Amino acid sequence: MNVRNVLYVVLVGALMLAMVGCTTVAPAAPAAEAPAGEQAAAAPAGETAAKTYADLVVGYAQIGAESEWRTANTASIKDEAERLGVELKFSDAQQKQENQIKAIRSFIAQQVDVIGVSPVVETGWETVFQEAKDAGIPLILVDRRAAVPEDLYVTYLGSDFIEEGRRAGKAMSDILGGEGKIVELVGTVGSAPANDRYTGFREAITEFPGMEIIASQSGDFTRAKGKEVMEAFLKSYGDEIDALYAHNDDMAIGAIQAIEEYGLKPGEDIKIVSIDAVRGAFEAMIEGKLNCTVECNPLLGPQFFELALQVVNGEEVAKWVPSEEGVFFPEQAAELLPTRQY
Ligand code: GZL
Protein backbone atom coordinates (compact mmCIF):
# COMPACT_ATOMS: atom_id res chain seq x y z
CA MET A 1 0.00 0.00 0.00
CA ASN A 2 1.64 3.33 -1.04
CA VAL A 3 2.04 6.32 1.32
CA ARG A 4 -1.03 8.11 -0.09
CA ASN A 5 -3.24 5.07 0.57
CA VAL A 6 -1.83 4.62 4.08
CA LEU A 7 -2.56 8.27 4.87
CA TYR A 8 -6.09 7.80 3.45
CA VAL A 9 -6.78 4.76 5.68
CA VAL A 10 -5.48 6.59 8.75
CA LEU A 11 -7.59 9.69 7.94
CA VAL A 12 -10.75 7.62 7.35
CA GLY A 13 -10.18 5.70 10.57
CA ALA A 14 -9.68 8.87 12.58
CA LEU A 15 -12.81 10.49 11.10
CA MET A 16 -14.94 7.36 11.83
CA LEU A 17 -13.65 7.22 15.42
CA ALA A 18 -14.57 10.86 15.93
CA MET A 19 -18.06 10.18 14.57
CA VAL A 20 -18.86 7.42 17.13
CA GLY A 21 -17.34 9.10 20.18
CA CYS A 22 -14.37 6.81 20.32
CA THR A 23 -11.41 7.63 22.50
CA THR A 24 -7.94 6.17 22.40
CA VAL A 25 -6.74 5.15 25.83
CA ALA A 26 -3.01 4.87 25.26
CA PRO A 27 -0.74 4.01 28.21
CA ALA A 28 0.09 7.21 30.13
CA ALA A 29 3.63 6.18 30.87
CA PRO A 30 5.89 4.28 28.45
CA ALA A 31 4.26 0.90 27.95
CA ALA A 32 4.20 -0.79 31.34
CA GLU A 33 6.18 -3.96 31.65
CA ALA A 34 3.78 -6.83 31.02
CA PRO A 35 3.42 -9.07 34.06
CA ALA A 36 6.42 -11.30 34.63
CA GLY A 37 6.36 -14.41 32.51
CA GLU A 38 4.38 -12.74 29.78
CA GLN A 39 7.25 -11.21 27.84
CA ALA A 40 7.47 -12.75 24.41
CA ALA A 41 10.41 -15.09 23.96
CA ALA A 42 12.78 -14.19 21.12
CA ALA A 43 11.51 -15.88 17.97
CA PRO A 44 13.58 -18.63 16.31
CA ALA A 45 15.25 -17.42 13.09
CA GLY A 46 12.74 -16.92 10.29
CA GLU A 47 9.71 -16.81 12.62
CA THR A 48 7.80 -13.67 13.74
CA ALA A 49 8.23 -12.84 17.43
CA ALA A 50 5.06 -13.29 19.50
CA LYS A 51 3.32 -10.00 20.28
CA THR A 52 3.42 -8.63 23.82
CA TYR A 53 0.83 -6.45 25.52
CA ALA A 54 2.86 -3.36 24.60
CA ASP A 55 2.43 -4.27 20.92
CA LEU A 56 -1.35 -4.71 21.15
CA VAL A 57 -3.85 -2.24 19.64
CA VAL A 58 -7.38 -3.20 20.76
CA GLY A 59 -10.74 -1.71 19.74
CA TYR A 60 -13.52 -2.05 22.33
CA ALA A 61 -17.18 -1.30 21.46
CA GLN A 62 -18.87 -0.78 24.86
CA ILE A 63 -22.66 -0.58 25.25
CA GLY A 64 -22.91 2.60 27.31
CA ALA A 65 -23.02 3.71 30.97
CA GLU A 66 -26.54 2.55 31.88
CA SER A 67 -25.79 0.98 35.27
CA GLU A 68 -23.35 0.65 38.19
CA TRP A 69 -22.42 -2.68 36.65
CA ARG A 70 -21.49 -1.12 33.30
CA THR A 71 -19.45 1.60 34.98
CA ALA A 72 -17.44 -1.05 36.83
CA ASN A 73 -17.08 -3.10 33.65
CA THR A 74 -15.70 -0.10 31.72
CA ALA A 75 -13.30 0.78 34.53
CA SER A 76 -11.98 -2.79 34.60
CA ILE A 77 -11.25 -2.71 30.86
CA LYS A 78 -9.65 0.75 30.80
CA ASP A 79 -7.61 0.22 34.00
CA GLU A 80 -6.27 -3.12 32.79
CA ALA A 81 -5.29 -1.66 29.38
CA GLU A 82 -3.34 1.08 31.14
CA ARG A 83 -1.71 -1.39 33.55
CA LEU A 84 -0.58 -3.66 30.70
CA GLY A 85 0.43 -0.88 28.30
CA VAL A 86 -2.13 -1.90 25.67
CA GLU A 87 -3.30 0.83 23.24
CA LEU A 88 -7.10 0.78 23.75
CA LYS A 89 -9.51 2.45 21.31
CA PHE A 90 -12.73 2.64 23.35
CA SER A 91 -16.21 3.63 22.22
CA ASP A 92 -19.37 4.25 24.32
CA ALA A 93 -22.45 3.57 22.17
CA GLN A 94 -25.01 5.16 24.52
CA GLN A 95 -26.92 1.81 24.33
CA LYS A 96 -27.43 2.17 20.54
CA GLN A 97 -26.58 -0.79 18.30
CA GLU A 98 -25.91 1.48 15.31
CA ASN A 99 -23.15 3.24 17.28
CA GLN A 100 -21.53 -0.08 18.17
CA ILE A 101 -21.60 -1.10 14.50
CA LYS A 102 -20.01 2.24 13.49
CA ALA A 103 -17.32 1.76 16.14
CA ILE A 104 -16.50 -1.75 14.89
CA ARG A 105 -16.18 -0.39 11.34
CA SER A 106 -13.83 2.34 12.57
CA PHE A 107 -11.68 -0.26 14.31
CA ILE A 108 -11.54 -2.28 11.07
CA ALA A 109 -10.48 0.85 9.13
CA GLN A 110 -7.71 1.41 11.67
CA GLN A 111 -6.66 -2.23 11.38
CA VAL A 112 -6.59 -2.90 15.14
CA ASP A 113 -5.20 -6.26 16.29
CA VAL A 114 -8.37 -7.43 18.13
CA ILE A 115 -11.94 -6.16 18.54
CA GLY A 116 -13.87 -6.61 21.79
CA VAL A 117 -17.62 -5.98 21.85
CA SER A 118 -20.45 -6.31 24.38
CA PRO A 119 -23.46 -6.61 22.03
CA VAL A 120 -26.33 -4.46 23.32
CA VAL A 121 -28.83 -6.91 21.79
CA GLU A 122 -28.42 -10.48 20.47
CA THR A 123 -29.37 -9.93 16.81
CA GLY A 124 -28.21 -7.71 13.90
CA TRP A 125 -24.46 -8.41 14.04
CA GLU A 126 -23.74 -10.89 11.22
CA THR A 127 -22.80 -8.33 8.52
CA VAL A 128 -20.35 -6.27 10.56
CA PHE A 129 -18.83 -9.32 12.26
CA GLN A 130 -18.26 -10.81 8.78
CA GLU A 131 -16.51 -7.56 7.78
CA ALA A 132 -14.14 -7.96 10.76
CA LYS A 133 -13.49 -11.59 9.78
CA ASP A 134 -12.87 -10.62 6.15
CA ALA A 135 -10.38 -8.00 7.40
CA GLY A 136 -8.60 -10.72 9.38
CA ILE A 137 -9.35 -9.08 12.74
CA PRO A 138 -10.34 -11.54 15.52
CA LEU A 139 -13.45 -10.56 17.49
CA ILE A 140 -14.07 -11.39 21.17
CA LEU A 141 -17.60 -11.22 22.66
CA VAL A 142 -17.42 -9.77 26.19
CA ASP A 143 -20.23 -9.80 28.77
CA ARG A 144 -23.12 -10.46 26.34
CA ARG A 145 -23.53 -13.07 23.57
CA ALA A 146 -24.62 -12.35 19.98
CA ALA A 147 -26.80 -14.68 17.89
CA VAL A 148 -24.27 -15.24 15.08
CA PRO A 149 -22.54 -18.30 13.58
CA GLU A 150 -19.68 -19.38 15.86
CA ASP A 151 -17.04 -18.76 13.16
CA LEU A 152 -17.67 -15.01 13.41
CA TYR A 153 -16.17 -14.68 16.88
CA VAL A 154 -13.19 -16.32 18.56
CA THR A 155 -14.59 -16.64 22.08
CA TYR A 156 -17.29 -15.40 24.48
CA LEU A 157 -16.13 -14.14 27.88
CA GLY A 158 -19.11 -13.77 30.19
CA SER A 159 -21.70 -15.14 32.54
CA ASP A 160 -24.27 -17.91 32.31
CA PHE A 161 -27.33 -15.64 32.44
CA ILE A 162 -29.77 -18.57 32.48
CA GLU A 163 -28.05 -19.86 35.62
CA GLU A 164 -28.25 -16.38 37.13
CA GLY A 165 -32.03 -16.45 36.48
CA ARG A 166 -32.28 -19.93 38.02
CA ARG A 167 -30.41 -18.74 41.14
CA ALA A 168 -32.75 -15.75 41.44
CA GLY A 169 -35.79 -18.04 41.08
CA LYS A 170 -34.48 -20.45 43.73
CA ALA A 171 -33.84 -17.56 46.14
CA MET A 172 -37.31 -16.13 45.45
CA SER A 173 -39.04 -19.48 46.08
CA ASP A 174 -37.15 -19.84 49.38
CA ILE A 175 -37.98 -16.26 50.44
CA LEU A 176 -41.71 -16.58 49.53
CA GLY A 177 -42.08 -20.12 50.84
CA GLY A 178 -43.17 -21.31 47.42
CA GLU A 179 -46.13 -18.98 46.88
CA GLY A 180 -46.82 -15.36 45.99
CA LYS A 181 -47.61 -12.87 43.22
CA ILE A 182 -44.47 -11.55 41.52
CA VAL A 183 -43.87 -8.55 39.25
CA GLU A 184 -40.79 -8.58 37.00
CA LEU A 185 -38.55 -5.77 35.76
CA VAL A 186 -36.91 -7.09 32.59
CA GLY A 187 -33.54 -5.83 31.26
CA THR A 188 -32.94 -4.26 27.84
CA VAL A 189 -35.37 -5.82 25.35
CA GLY A 190 -33.58 -8.31 23.09
CA SER A 191 -30.39 -8.44 25.16
CA ALA A 192 -28.88 -11.81 26.10
CA PRO A 193 -29.04 -11.16 29.88
CA ALA A 194 -32.72 -10.12 29.67
CA ASN A 195 -33.69 -13.12 27.51
CA ASP A 196 -31.78 -15.64 29.62
CA ARG A 197 -32.61 -14.26 33.08
CA TYR A 198 -36.29 -14.33 32.03
CA THR A 199 -35.96 -18.01 31.05
CA GLY A 200 -33.86 -19.17 34.01
CA PHE A 201 -36.15 -17.61 36.62
CA ARG A 202 -39.22 -19.33 35.15
CA GLU A 203 -37.40 -22.66 35.02
CA ALA A 204 -36.65 -22.39 38.75
CA ILE A 205 -40.18 -21.50 39.91
CA THR A 206 -42.04 -24.02 37.70
CA GLU A 207 -42.21 -26.54 40.56
CA PHE A 208 -44.12 -23.97 42.67
CA PRO A 209 -47.60 -23.51 41.15
CA GLY A 210 -48.38 -21.01 43.92
CA MET A 211 -45.74 -18.61 42.53
CA GLU A 212 -47.29 -16.45 39.81
CA ILE A 213 -45.68 -13.71 37.66
CA ILE A 214 -48.58 -11.25 37.34
CA ALA A 215 -46.72 -8.55 35.37
CA SER A 216 -43.46 -8.32 33.38
CA GLN A 217 -42.08 -5.19 31.67
CA SER A 218 -38.67 -3.82 30.61
CA GLY A 219 -36.92 -1.22 32.76
CA ASP A 220 -33.96 -1.20 30.32
CA PHE A 221 -31.46 -1.92 33.13
CA THR A 222 -31.70 1.69 34.42
CA ARG A 223 -32.78 3.08 37.84
CA ALA A 224 -35.02 5.74 36.30
CA LYS A 225 -36.97 3.33 34.09
CA GLY A 226 -37.09 0.72 36.86
CA LYS A 227 -38.75 3.28 39.15
CA GLU A 228 -41.20 4.36 36.43
CA VAL A 229 -42.32 0.79 35.63
CA MET A 230 -42.61 -0.14 39.33
CA GLU A 231 -44.87 2.92 39.82
CA ALA A 232 -47.10 1.55 37.05
CA PHE A 233 -47.11 -1.95 38.63
CA LEU A 234 -48.11 -0.45 41.99
CA LYS A 235 -50.88 1.58 40.35
CA SER A 236 -52.30 -1.57 38.71
CA TYR A 237 -51.76 -4.13 41.49
CA GLY A 238 -50.97 -2.23 44.71
CA ASP A 239 -50.56 -4.42 47.76
CA GLU A 240 -51.53 -7.52 45.74
CA ILE A 241 -47.82 -7.63 44.88
CA ASP A 242 -45.84 -9.96 47.14
CA ALA A 243 -42.46 -9.71 45.39
CA LEU A 244 -40.33 -8.09 42.69
CA TYR A 245 -37.81 -9.89 40.48
CA ALA A 246 -35.47 -7.31 38.88
CA HIS A 247 -32.97 -8.35 36.16
CA ASN A 248 -30.41 -5.95 37.66
CA ASP A 249 -29.76 -4.05 40.89
CA ASP A 250 -30.16 -0.61 39.29
CA MET A 251 -33.79 -1.30 38.35
CA ALA A 252 -34.35 -2.80 41.82
CA ILE A 253 -32.98 0.37 43.49
CA GLY A 254 -35.27 2.51 41.35
CA ALA A 255 -38.21 0.25 42.28
CA ILE A 256 -37.33 0.56 46.00
CA GLN A 257 -37.85 4.33 45.70
CA ALA A 258 -41.23 3.78 44.01
CA ILE A 259 -42.36 1.28 46.68
CA GLU A 260 -41.44 3.68 49.51
CA GLU A 261 -43.18 6.61 47.80
CA TYR A 262 -46.27 4.38 47.44
CA GLY A 263 -46.22 3.81 51.22
CA LEU A 264 -45.11 0.18 51.38
CA LYS A 265 -41.89 -1.28 52.86
CA PRO A 266 -39.46 -2.74 50.27
CA GLY A 267 -37.85 -5.93 51.57
CA GLU A 268 -40.81 -6.53 53.91
CA ASP A 269 -44.22 -5.83 52.29
CA ILE A 270 -42.67 -6.53 48.89
CA LYS A 271 -39.73 -8.96 48.83
CA ILE A 272 -37.07 -8.12 46.23
CA VAL A 273 -34.55 -10.33 44.41
CA SER A 274 -32.19 -8.81 41.83
CA ILE A 275 -28.98 -9.56 39.91
CA ASP A 276 -25.48 -7.99 39.62
CA ALA A 277 -24.38 -7.71 43.31
CA VAL A 278 -23.16 -4.10 42.92
CA ARG A 279 -22.29 -2.01 46.00
CA GLY A 280 -25.73 -0.33 45.94
CA ALA A 281 -27.38 -3.75 46.37
CA PHE A 282 -25.29 -4.52 49.47
CA GLU A 283 -26.23 -1.13 50.91
CA ALA A 284 -29.94 -1.83 50.23
CA MET A 285 -29.65 -5.27 51.90
CA ILE A 286 -28.03 -3.67 54.97
CA GLU A 287 -31.03 -1.28 55.12
CA GLY A 288 -33.39 -4.28 54.92
CA LYS A 289 -34.82 -3.12 51.56
CA LEU A 290 -33.49 -5.92 49.33
CA ASN A 291 -33.68 -9.66 50.06
CA CYS A 292 -31.09 -11.17 47.69
CA THR A 293 -28.70 -10.21 44.89
CA VAL A 294 -27.22 -12.76 42.46
CA GLU A 295 -23.68 -11.88 41.40
CA CYS A 296 -22.80 -11.06 37.78
CA ASN A 297 -19.09 -10.23 37.58
CA PRO A 298 -18.25 -7.03 35.58
CA LEU A 299 -14.50 -7.14 36.32
CA LEU A 300 -13.65 -8.74 32.98
CA GLY A 301 -10.67 -6.55 31.96
CA PRO A 302 -7.85 -8.91 33.01
CA GLN A 303 -9.40 -12.00 31.36
CA PHE A 304 -10.28 -10.00 28.22
CA PHE A 305 -6.73 -8.78 27.54
CA GLU A 306 -5.27 -12.18 28.41
CA LEU A 307 -7.57 -13.73 25.78
CA ALA A 308 -6.76 -10.95 23.29
CA LEU A 309 -3.01 -11.62 23.53
CA GLN A 310 -3.52 -15.39 23.24
CA VAL A 311 -5.70 -14.91 20.17
CA VAL A 312 -3.26 -12.52 18.46
CA ASN A 313 -0.45 -15.00 19.08
CA GLY A 314 -2.48 -17.79 17.51
CA GLU A 315 -3.11 -19.73 20.72
CA GLU A 316 -6.21 -21.95 21.04
CA VAL A 317 -8.87 -20.49 23.37
CA ALA A 318 -12.16 -21.98 24.61
CA LYS A 319 -15.30 -20.87 22.74
CA TRP A 320 -16.79 -19.76 26.07
CA VAL A 321 -14.89 -18.54 29.15
CA PRO A 322 -17.55 -18.39 31.94
CA SER A 323 -17.28 -16.01 34.92
CA GLU A 324 -17.24 -17.31 38.52
CA GLU A 325 -20.21 -15.90 40.49
CA GLY A 326 -22.06 -16.23 43.86
CA VAL A 327 -25.40 -15.35 45.52
CA PHE A 328 -25.63 -12.90 48.44
CA PHE A 329 -28.20 -12.32 51.23
CA PRO A 330 -28.74 -9.55 53.85
CA GLU A 331 -27.07 -11.45 56.71
CA GLN A 332 -23.73 -11.36 54.81
CA ALA A 333 -24.04 -7.80 53.46
CA ALA A 334 -22.41 -5.73 56.21
CA GLU A 335 -19.39 -8.04 56.49
CA LEU A 336 -18.89 -8.29 52.70
CA LEU A 337 -19.54 -4.66 51.67
CA PRO A 338 -15.96 -3.47 52.46
CA THR A 339 -14.57 -6.30 50.30
CA ARG A 340 -16.67 -5.54 47.21
CA GLN A 341 -14.66 -4.20 44.24
CA TYR A 342 -17.67 -2.75 42.36
C1 GZL B 1 -24.80 -8.47 32.40
C2 GZL B 1 -24.79 -7.06 31.86
C3 GZL B 1 -26.00 -6.31 32.30
C4 GZL B 1 -26.04 -6.07 33.81
C5 GZL B 1 -26.68 -4.72 33.85
O1 GZL B 1 -23.65 -9.14 32.02
O2 GZL B 1 -24.76 -7.09 30.43
O3 GZL B 1 -26.00 -5.03 31.68
O4 GZL B 1 -26.74 -7.05 34.53
C6 GZL B 1 -25.97 -4.03 32.72
O5 GZL B 1 -26.54 -4.03 35.06
O6 GZL B 1 -26.57 -2.85 32.36
Coordinates of C-alpha atoms and ligand atoms in Angstrom, one line a residue:
M1 CA 0.0 0.0 0.0
N2 CA 1.6 3.3 -1.0
V3 CA 2.0 6.3 1.3
R4 CA -1.0 8.1 -0.1
N5 CA -3.2 5.1 0.6
V6 CA -1.8 4.6 4.1
L7 CA -2.6 8.3 4.9
Y8 CA -6.1 7.8 3.5
V9 CA -6.8 4.8 5.7
V10 CA -5.5 6.6 8.8
L11 CA -7.6 9.7 7.9
V12 CA -10.7 7.6 7.4
G13 CA -10.2 5.7 10.6
A14 CA -9.7 8.9 12.6
L15 CA -12.8 10.5 11.1
M16 CA -14.9 7.4 11.8
L17 CA -13.6 7.2 15.4
A18 CA -14.6 10.9 15.9
M19 CA -18.1 10.2 14.6
V20 CA -18.9 7.4 17.1
G21 CA -17.3 9.1 20.2
C22 CA -14.4 6.8 20.3
T23 CA -11.4 7.6 22.5
T24 CA -7.9 6.2 22.4
V25 CA -6.7 5.2 25.8
A26 CA -3.0 4.9 25.3
P27 CA -0.7 4.0 28.2
A28 CA 0.1 7.2 30.1
A29 CA 3.6 6.2 30.9
P30 CA 5.9 4.3 28.5
A31 CA 4.3 0.9 27.9
A32 CA 4.2 -0.8 31.3
E33 CA 6.2 -4.0 31.6
A34 CA 3.8 -6.8 31.0
P35 CA 3.4 -9.1 34.1
A36 CA 6.4 -11.3 34.6
G37 CA 6.4 -14.4 32.5
E38 CA 4.4 -12.7 29.8
Q39 CA 7.3 -11.2 27.8
A40 CA 7.5 -12.8 24.4
A41 CA 10.4 -15.1 24.0
A42 CA 12.8 -14.2 21.1
A43 CA 11.5 -15.9 18.0
P44 CA 13.6 -18.6 16.3
A45 CA 15.3 -17.4 13.1
G46 CA 12.7 -16.9 10.3
E47 CA 9.7 -16.8 12.6
T48 CA 7.8 -13.7 13.7
A49 CA 8.2 -12.8 17.4
A50 CA 5.1 -13.3 19.5
K51 CA 3.3 -10.0 20.3
T52 CA 3.4 -8.6 23.8
Y53 CA 0.8 -6.5 25.5
A54 CA 2.9 -3.4 24.6
D55 CA 2.4 -4.3 20.9
L56 CA -1.4 -4.7 21.1
V57 CA -3.8 -2.2 19.6
V58 CA -7.4 -3.2 20.8
G59 CA -10.7 -1.7 19.7
Y60 CA -13.5 -2.0 22.3
A61 CA -17.2 -1.3 21.5
Q62 CA -18.9 -0.8 24.9
I63 CA -22.7 -0.6 25.3
G64 CA -22.9 2.6 27.3
A65 CA -23.0 3.7 31.0
E66 CA -26.5 2.6 31.9
S67 CA -25.8 1.0 35.3
E68 CA -23.4 0.7 38.2
W69 CA -22.4 -2.7 36.6
R70 CA -21.5 -1.1 33.3
T71 CA -19.5 1.6 35.0
A72 CA -17.4 -1.1 36.8
N73 CA -17.1 -3.1 33.6
T74 CA -15.7 -0.1 31.7
A75 CA -13.3 0.8 34.5
S76 CA -12.0 -2.8 34.6
I77 CA -11.3 -2.7 30.9
K78 CA -9.7 0.8 30.8
D79 CA -7.6 0.2 34.0
E80 CA -6.3 -3.1 32.8
A81 CA -5.3 -1.7 29.4
E82 CA -3.3 1.1 31.1
R83 CA -1.7 -1.4 33.6
L84 CA -0.6 -3.7 30.7
G85 CA 0.4 -0.9 28.3
V86 CA -2.1 -1.9 25.7
E87 CA -3.3 0.8 23.2
L88 CA -7.1 0.8 23.8
K89 CA -9.5 2.4 21.3
F90 CA -12.7 2.6 23.4
S91 CA -16.2 3.6 22.2
D92 CA -19.4 4.3 24.3
A93 CA -22.4 3.6 22.2
Q94 CA -25.0 5.2 24.5
Q95 CA -26.9 1.8 24.3
K96 CA -27.4 2.2 20.5
Q97 CA -26.6 -0.8 18.3
E98 CA -25.9 1.5 15.3
N99 CA -23.2 3.2 17.3
Q100 CA -21.5 -0.1 18.2
I101 CA -21.6 -1.1 14.5
K102 CA -20.0 2.2 13.5
A103 CA -17.3 1.8 16.1
I104 CA -16.5 -1.8 14.9
R105 CA -16.2 -0.4 11.3
S106 CA -13.8 2.3 12.6
F107 CA -11.7 -0.3 14.3
I108 CA -11.5 -2.3 11.1
A109 CA -10.5 0.9 9.1
Q110 CA -7.7 1.4 11.7
Q111 CA -6.7 -2.2 11.4
V112 CA -6.6 -2.9 15.1
D113 CA -5.2 -6.3 16.3
V114 CA -8.4 -7.4 18.1
I115 CA -11.9 -6.2 18.5
G116 CA -13.9 -6.6 21.8
V117 CA -17.6 -6.0 21.9
S118 CA -20.5 -6.3 24.4
P119 CA -23.5 -6.6 22.0
V120 CA -26.3 -4.5 23.3
V121 CA -28.8 -6.9 21.8
E122 CA -28.4 -10.5 20.5
T123 CA -29.4 -9.9 16.8
G124 CA -28.2 -7.7 13.9
W125 CA -24.5 -8.4 14.0
E126 CA -23.7 -10.9 11.2
T127 CA -22.8 -8.3 8.5
V128 CA -20.3 -6.3 10.6
F129 CA -18.8 -9.3 12.3
Q130 CA -18.3 -10.8 8.8
E131 CA -16.5 -7.6 7.8
A132 CA -14.1 -8.0 10.8
K133 CA -13.5 -11.6 9.8
D134 CA -12.9 -10.6 6.2
A135 CA -10.4 -8.0 7.4
G136 CA -8.6 -10.7 9.4
I137 CA -9.3 -9.1 12.7
P138 CA -10.3 -11.5 15.5
L139 CA -13.4 -10.6 17.5
I140 CA -14.1 -11.4 21.2
L141 CA -17.6 -11.2 22.7
V142 CA -17.4 -9.8 26.2
D143 CA -20.2 -9.8 28.8
R144 CA -23.1 -10.5 26.3
R145 CA -23.5 -13.1 23.6
A146 CA -24.6 -12.3 20.0
A147 CA -26.8 -14.7 17.9
V148 CA -24.3 -15.2 15.1
P149 CA -22.5 -18.3 13.6
E150 CA -19.7 -19.4 15.9
D151 CA -17.0 -18.8 13.2
L152 CA -17.7 -15.0 13.4
Y153 CA -16.2 -14.7 16.9
V154 CA -13.2 -16.3 18.6
T155 CA -14.6 -16.6 22.1
Y156 CA -17.3 -15.4 24.5
L157 CA -16.1 -14.1 27.9
G158 CA -19.1 -13.8 30.2
S159 CA -21.7 -15.1 32.5
D160 CA -24.3 -17.9 32.3
F161 CA -27.3 -15.6 32.4
I162 CA -29.8 -18.6 32.5
E163 CA -28.0 -19.9 35.6
E164 CA -28.2 -16.4 37.1
G165 CA -32.0 -16.4 36.5
R166 CA -32.3 -19.9 38.0
R167 CA -30.4 -18.7 41.1
A168 CA -32.8 -15.7 41.4
G169 CA -35.8 -18.0 41.1
K170 CA -34.5 -20.4 43.7
A171 CA -33.8 -17.6 46.1
M172 CA -37.3 -16.1 45.4
S173 CA -39.0 -19.5 46.1
D174 CA -37.1 -19.8 49.4
I175 CA -38.0 -16.3 50.4
L176 CA -41.7 -16.6 49.5
G177 CA -42.1 -20.1 50.8
G178 CA -43.2 -21.3 47.4
E179 CA -46.1 -19.0 46.9
G180 CA -46.8 -15.4 46.0
K181 CA -47.6 -12.9 43.2
I182 CA -44.5 -11.6 41.5
V183 CA -43.9 -8.6 39.3
E184 CA -40.8 -8.6 37.0
L185 CA -38.5 -5.8 35.8
V186 CA -36.9 -7.1 32.6
G187 CA -33.5 -5.8 31.3
T188 CA -32.9 -4.3 27.8
V189 CA -35.4 -5.8 25.4
G190 CA -33.6 -8.3 23.1
S191 CA -30.4 -8.4 25.2
A192 CA -28.9 -11.8 26.1
P193 CA -29.0 -11.2 29.9
A194 CA -32.7 -10.1 29.7
N195 CA -33.7 -13.1 27.5
D196 CA -31.8 -15.6 29.6
R197 CA -32.6 -14.3 33.1
Y198 CA -36.3 -14.3 32.0
T199 CA -36.0 -18.0 31.1
G200 CA -33.9 -19.2 34.0
F201 CA -36.2 -17.6 36.6
R202 CA -39.2 -19.3 35.1
E203 CA -37.4 -22.7 35.0
A204 CA -36.6 -22.4 38.8
I205 CA -40.2 -21.5 39.9
T206 CA -42.0 -24.0 37.7
E207 CA -42.2 -26.5 40.6
F208 CA -44.1 -24.0 42.7
P209 CA -47.6 -23.5 41.1
G210 CA -48.4 -21.0 43.9
M211 CA -45.7 -18.6 42.5
E212 CA -47.3 -16.5 39.8
I213 CA -45.7 -13.7 37.7
I214 CA -48.6 -11.3 37.3
A215 CA -46.7 -8.5 35.4
S216 CA -43.5 -8.3 33.4
Q217 CA -42.1 -5.2 31.7
S218 CA -38.7 -3.8 30.6
G219 CA -36.9 -1.2 32.8
D220 CA -34.0 -1.2 30.3
F221 CA -31.5 -1.9 33.1
T222 CA -31.7 1.7 34.4
R223 CA -32.8 3.1 37.8
A224 CA -35.0 5.7 36.3
K225 CA -37.0 3.3 34.1
G226 CA -37.1 0.7 36.9
K227 CA -38.8 3.3 39.2
E228 CA -41.2 4.4 36.4
V229 CA -42.3 0.8 35.6
M230 CA -42.6 -0.1 39.3
E231 CA -44.9 2.9 39.8
A232 CA -47.1 1.5 37.1
F233 CA -47.1 -1.9 38.6
L234 CA -48.1 -0.5 42.0
K235 CA -50.9 1.6 40.3
S236 CA -52.3 -1.6 38.7
Y237 CA -51.8 -4.1 41.5
G238 CA -51.0 -2.2 44.7
D239 CA -50.6 -4.4 47.8
E240 CA -51.5 -7.5 45.7
I241 CA -47.8 -7.6 44.9
D242 CA -45.8 -10.0 47.1
A243 CA -42.5 -9.7 45.4
L244 CA -40.3 -8.1 42.7
Y245 CA -37.8 -9.9 40.5
A246 CA -35.5 -7.3 38.9
H247 CA -33.0 -8.4 36.2
N248 CA -30.4 -5.9 37.7
D249 CA -29.8 -4.0 40.9
D250 CA -30.2 -0.6 39.3
M251 CA -33.8 -1.3 38.3
A252 CA -34.4 -2.8 41.8
I253 CA -33.0 0.4 43.5
G254 CA -35.3 2.5 41.3
A255 CA -38.2 0.2 42.3
I256 CA -37.3 0.6 46.0
Q257 CA -37.8 4.3 45.7
A258 CA -41.2 3.8 44.0
I259 CA -42.4 1.3 46.7
E260 CA -41.4 3.7 49.5
E261 CA -43.2 6.6 47.8
Y262 CA -46.3 4.4 47.4
G263 CA -46.2 3.8 51.2
L264 CA -45.1 0.2 51.4
K265 CA -41.9 -1.3 52.9
P266 CA -39.5 -2.7 50.3
G267 CA -37.9 -5.9 51.6
E268 CA -40.8 -6.5 53.9
D269 CA -44.2 -5.8 52.3
I270 CA -42.7 -6.5 48.9
K271 CA -39.7 -9.0 48.8
I272 CA -37.1 -8.1 46.2
V273 CA -34.6 -10.3 44.4
S274 CA -32.2 -8.8 41.8
I275 CA -29.0 -9.6 39.9
D276 CA -25.5 -8.0 39.6
A277 CA -24.4 -7.7 43.3
V278 CA -23.2 -4.1 42.9
R279 CA -22.3 -2.0 46.0
G280 CA -25.7 -0.3 45.9
A281 CA -27.4 -3.7 46.4
F282 CA -25.3 -4.5 49.5
E283 CA -26.2 -1.1 50.9
A284 CA -29.9 -1.8 50.2
M285 CA -29.6 -5.3 51.9
I286 CA -28.0 -3.7 55.0
E287 CA -31.0 -1.3 55.1
G288 CA -33.4 -4.3 54.9
K289 CA -34.8 -3.1 51.6
L290 CA -33.5 -5.9 49.3
N291 CA -33.7 -9.7 50.1
C292 CA -31.1 -11.2 47.7
T293 CA -28.7 -10.2 44.9
V294 CA -27.2 -12.8 42.5
E295 CA -23.7 -11.9 41.4
C296 CA -22.8 -11.1 37.8
N297 CA -19.1 -10.2 37.6
P298 CA -18.2 -7.0 35.6
L299 CA -14.5 -7.1 36.3
L300 CA -13.6 -8.7 33.0
G301 CA -10.7 -6.6 32.0
P302 CA -7.9 -8.9 33.0
Q303 CA -9.4 -12.0 31.4
F304 CA -10.3 -10.0 28.2
F305 CA -6.7 -8.8 27.5
E306 CA -5.3 -12.2 28.4
L307 CA -7.6 -13.7 25.8
A308 CA -6.8 -10.9 23.3
L309 CA -3.0 -11.6 23.5
Q310 CA -3.5 -15.4 23.2
V311 CA -5.7 -14.9 20.2
V312 CA -3.3 -12.5 18.5
N313 CA -0.4 -15.0 19.1
G314 CA -2.5 -17.8 17.5
E315 CA -3.1 -19.7 20.7
E316 CA -6.2 -21.9 21.0
V317 CA -8.9 -20.5 23.4
A318 CA -12.2 -22.0 24.6
K319 CA -15.3 -20.9 22.7
W320 CA -16.8 -19.8 26.1
V321 CA -14.9 -18.5 29.2
P322 CA -17.5 -18.4 31.9
S323 CA -17.3 -16.0 34.9
E324 CA -17.2 -17.3 38.5
E325 CA -20.2 -15.9 40.5
G326 CA -22.1 -16.2 43.9
V327 CA -25.4 -15.3 45.5
F328 CA -25.6 -12.9 48.4
F329 CA -28.2 -12.3 51.2
P330 CA -28.7 -9.6 53.8
E331 CA -27.1 -11.5 56.7
Q332 CA -23.7 -11.4 54.8
A333 CA -24.0 -7.8 53.5
A334 CA -22.4 -5.7 56.2
E335 CA -19.4 -8.0 56.5
L336 CA -18.9 -8.3 52.7
L337 CA -19.5 -4.7 51.7
P338 CA -16.0 -3.5 52.5
T339 CA -14.6 -6.3 50.3
R340 CA -16.7 -5.5 47.2
Q341 CA -14.7 -4.2 44.2
Y342 CA -17.7 -2.8 42.4
Ligands
GZL1 C1 -24.8 -8.5 32.4 C2 -24.8 -7.1 31.9 C3 -26.0 -6.3 32.3 C4 -26.0 -6.1 33.8 C5 -26.7 -4.7 33.8 O1 -23.7 -9.1 32.0 O2 -24.8 -7.1 30.4 O3 -26.0 -5.0 31.7 O4 -26.7 -7.0 34.5 C6 -26.0 -4.0 32.7 O5 -26.5 -4.0 35.1 O6 -26.6 -2.8 32.4

